[in-house]
C-alpha positions as a printed NumPy array, in Angstrom:
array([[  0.   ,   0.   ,   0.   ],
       [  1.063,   3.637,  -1.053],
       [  2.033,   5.807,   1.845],
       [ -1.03 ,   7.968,  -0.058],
       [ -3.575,   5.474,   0.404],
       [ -2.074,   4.748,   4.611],
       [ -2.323,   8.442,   5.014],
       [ -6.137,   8.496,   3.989],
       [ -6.92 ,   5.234,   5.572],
       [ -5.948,   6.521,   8.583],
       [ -7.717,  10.28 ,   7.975],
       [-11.196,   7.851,   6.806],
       [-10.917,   6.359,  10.792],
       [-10.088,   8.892,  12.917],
       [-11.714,  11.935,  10.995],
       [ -8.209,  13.545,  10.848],
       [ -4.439,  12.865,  10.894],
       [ -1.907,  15.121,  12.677],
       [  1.814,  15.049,  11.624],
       [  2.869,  13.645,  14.712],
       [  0.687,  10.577,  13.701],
       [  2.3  ,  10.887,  10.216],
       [  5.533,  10.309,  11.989],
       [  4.953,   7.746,  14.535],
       [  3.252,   5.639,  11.159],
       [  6.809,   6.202,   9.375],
       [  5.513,   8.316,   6.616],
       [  6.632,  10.943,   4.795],
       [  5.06 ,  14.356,   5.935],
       [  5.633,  15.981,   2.428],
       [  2.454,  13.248,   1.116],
       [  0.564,  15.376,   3.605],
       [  1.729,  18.516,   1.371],
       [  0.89 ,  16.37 ,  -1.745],
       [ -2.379,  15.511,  -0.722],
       [ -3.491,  18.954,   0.082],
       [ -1.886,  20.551,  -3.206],
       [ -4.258,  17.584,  -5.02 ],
       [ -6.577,  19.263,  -2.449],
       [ -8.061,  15.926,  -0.967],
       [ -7.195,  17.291,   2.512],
       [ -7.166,  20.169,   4.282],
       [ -5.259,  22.064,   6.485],
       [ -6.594,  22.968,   9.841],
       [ -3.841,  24.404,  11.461],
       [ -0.288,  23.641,  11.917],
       [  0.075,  20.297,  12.094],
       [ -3.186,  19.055,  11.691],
       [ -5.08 ,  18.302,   8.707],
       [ -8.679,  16.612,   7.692],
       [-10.612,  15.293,   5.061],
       [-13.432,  17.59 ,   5.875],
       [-12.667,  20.534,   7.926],
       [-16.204,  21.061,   9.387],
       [-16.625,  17.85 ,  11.046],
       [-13.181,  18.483,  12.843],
       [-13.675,  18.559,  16.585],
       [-12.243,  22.177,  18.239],
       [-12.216,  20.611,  22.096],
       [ -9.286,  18.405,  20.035],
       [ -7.777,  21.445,  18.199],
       [ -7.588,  23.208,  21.845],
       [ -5.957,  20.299,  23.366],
       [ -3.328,  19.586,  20.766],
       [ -2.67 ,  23.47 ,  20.448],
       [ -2.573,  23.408,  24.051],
       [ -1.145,  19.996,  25.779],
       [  0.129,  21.385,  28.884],
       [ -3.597,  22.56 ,  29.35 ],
       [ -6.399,  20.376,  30.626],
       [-10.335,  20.902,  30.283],
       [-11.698,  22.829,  33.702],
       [-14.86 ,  24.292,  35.764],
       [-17.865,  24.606,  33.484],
       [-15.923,  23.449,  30.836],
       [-15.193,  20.028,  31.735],
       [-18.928,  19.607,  33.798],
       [-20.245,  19.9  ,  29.916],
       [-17.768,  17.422,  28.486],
       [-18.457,  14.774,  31.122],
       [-22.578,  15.296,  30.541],
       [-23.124,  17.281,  33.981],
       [-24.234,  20.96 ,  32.309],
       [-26.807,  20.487,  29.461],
       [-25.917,  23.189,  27.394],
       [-21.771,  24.33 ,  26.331],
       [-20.374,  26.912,  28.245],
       [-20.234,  30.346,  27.094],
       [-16.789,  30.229,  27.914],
       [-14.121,  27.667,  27.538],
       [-11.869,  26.947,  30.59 ],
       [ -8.39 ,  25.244,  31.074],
       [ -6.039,  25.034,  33.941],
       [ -2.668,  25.487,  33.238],
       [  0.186,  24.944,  35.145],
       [  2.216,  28.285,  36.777],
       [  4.603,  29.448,  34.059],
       [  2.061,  28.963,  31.536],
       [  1.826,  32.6  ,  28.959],
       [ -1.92 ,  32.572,  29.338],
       [ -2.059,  35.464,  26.509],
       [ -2.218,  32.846,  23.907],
       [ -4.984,  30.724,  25.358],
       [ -7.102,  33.945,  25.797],
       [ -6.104,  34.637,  22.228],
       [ -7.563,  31.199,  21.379],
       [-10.849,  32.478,  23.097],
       [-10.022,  29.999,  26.5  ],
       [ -9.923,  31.366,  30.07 ],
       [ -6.788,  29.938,  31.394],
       [ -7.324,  28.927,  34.976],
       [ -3.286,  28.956,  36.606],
       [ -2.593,  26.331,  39.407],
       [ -0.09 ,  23.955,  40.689],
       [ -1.948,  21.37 ,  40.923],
       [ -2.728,  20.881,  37.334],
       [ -1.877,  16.814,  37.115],
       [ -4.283,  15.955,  39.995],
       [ -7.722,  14.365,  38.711],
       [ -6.888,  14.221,  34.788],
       [ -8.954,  11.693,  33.35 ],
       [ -9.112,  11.04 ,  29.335],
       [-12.432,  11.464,  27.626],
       [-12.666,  10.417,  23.823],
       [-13.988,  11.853,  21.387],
       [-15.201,  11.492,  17.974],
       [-12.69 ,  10.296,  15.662],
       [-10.16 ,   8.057,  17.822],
       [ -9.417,  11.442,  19.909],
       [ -9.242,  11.898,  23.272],
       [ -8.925,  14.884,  25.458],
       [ -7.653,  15.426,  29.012],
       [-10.498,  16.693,  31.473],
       [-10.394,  16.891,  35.11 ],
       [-12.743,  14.268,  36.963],
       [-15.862,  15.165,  38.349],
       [-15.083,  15.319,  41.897],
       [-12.166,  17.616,  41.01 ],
       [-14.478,  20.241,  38.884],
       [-17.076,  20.492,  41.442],
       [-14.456,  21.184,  43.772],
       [-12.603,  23.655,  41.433],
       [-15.513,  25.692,  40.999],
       [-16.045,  26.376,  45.076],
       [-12.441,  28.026,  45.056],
       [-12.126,  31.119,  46.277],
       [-10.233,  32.721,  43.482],
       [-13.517,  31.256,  40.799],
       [-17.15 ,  32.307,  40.639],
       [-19.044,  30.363,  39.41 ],
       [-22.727,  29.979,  39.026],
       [-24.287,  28.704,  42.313],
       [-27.072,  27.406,  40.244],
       [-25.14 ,  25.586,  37.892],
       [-22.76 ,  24.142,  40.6  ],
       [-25.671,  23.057,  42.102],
       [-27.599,  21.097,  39.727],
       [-23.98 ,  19.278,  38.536],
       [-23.751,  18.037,  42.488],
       [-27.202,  17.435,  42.214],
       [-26.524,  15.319,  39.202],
       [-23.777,  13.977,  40.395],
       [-25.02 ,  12.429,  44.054],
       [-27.866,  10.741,  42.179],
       [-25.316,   9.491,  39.721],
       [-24.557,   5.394,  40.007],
       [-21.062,   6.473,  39.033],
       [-20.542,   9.21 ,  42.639],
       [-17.739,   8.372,  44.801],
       [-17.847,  10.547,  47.62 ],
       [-14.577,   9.097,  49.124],
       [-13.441,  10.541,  46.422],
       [-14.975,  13.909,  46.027],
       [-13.836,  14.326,  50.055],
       [ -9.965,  13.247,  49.604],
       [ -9.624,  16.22 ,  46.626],
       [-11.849,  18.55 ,  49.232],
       [ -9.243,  17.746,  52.025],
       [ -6.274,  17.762,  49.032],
       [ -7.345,  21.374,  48.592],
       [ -8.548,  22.352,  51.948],
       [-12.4  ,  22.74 ,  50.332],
       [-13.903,  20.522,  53.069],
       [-15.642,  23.35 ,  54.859],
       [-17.032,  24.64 ,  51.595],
       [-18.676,  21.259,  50.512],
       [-19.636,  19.965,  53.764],
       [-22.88 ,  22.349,  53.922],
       [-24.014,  20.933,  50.141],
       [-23.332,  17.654,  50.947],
       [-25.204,  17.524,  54.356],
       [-28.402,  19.174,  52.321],
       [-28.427,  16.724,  49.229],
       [-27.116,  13.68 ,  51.43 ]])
């Protein structure tokens, strides 16, 4: 088989081909270059190319522009089905260091902390993609900091969501509260939906 013909195969199963896959496949990027002159794909962005650019999914354009960076508050309650409708605003955390100017130029809110590793869980997406989002426990917890405000409502209904969910672990949810010294602020919640 035709490097070509590999290249496609593997932009007709995952919806799009980066040139990092390109690599890791032992192809030549310049077929990408070919391909796109013959214009069979297109160029998303650096990097990252598709058969069809509408179907191409931005949460997986963020995180591969954006690795360091992991899905956060409001953002990741929609991406793990506990907030019907997407928020207005994307969120990421980021770890300190991070030159938030370009996520804000990307239209994210960069959320700073030094705790960025703790609770990263992968979600997958459409395509063979996957994405790195914080765990549930770890959002609703994120959202009661101090430095955030969030929407009481909104926080509400996801822990609502979440205690009638087969999938809570409040063991969990109170090691991250103790982790970052939350306990006192979900303590009152939990003894009203408990």
């Amino acid at each position: 088989m035709s490097q070509k013909k590999k290249i496609l195969r593997i932009l007709e199963e995952h919806g799009l081909i980066t040139t990092k896959m390109v690599t890791e496949n032992g192809l030549s990027r310049r077929i990408l270059s070919q391909l796109e002159d013959q214009k069979l794909i297109s160029r998303i962005e650096r990097g990252i190319y598709a058969m069809n650019s509408e179907c191409v999914d931005r949460y997986f354009l963020l995180q591969y522009r954006f690795p360091q960076g992991v899905f956060s508050h409001e953002t990741a309650l929609h991406l793990l089905d506990h907030l019907d409708q997407e928020p207005q605003q994307l969120h990421m955390t980021f770890p300190v260091g991070f030159n938030s100017l370009r996520a804000k130029n990307a239209e994210i809110q960069p959320i700073i902390s030094k705790d960025v590793t703790v609770g990263i869980r992968p979600v997958s997406r459409s395509g063979g993609t996957s994405i790195h989002v914080y765990e549930i426990e770890r959002t609703l917890l994120d959202l009661l900091k101090p430095k955030y405000t969030a929407d009481k409502e909104q926080f509400f209904a996801a822990l609502k969501h979440y205690l009638c969910s087969d999938q809570k672990d409040i063991p969990k949810l109170l090691n991250y509260a103790r982790l970052f010294n939350l306990e006192s602020k979900i303590q009152p919640y939990l003894e009203v939906l408990l």
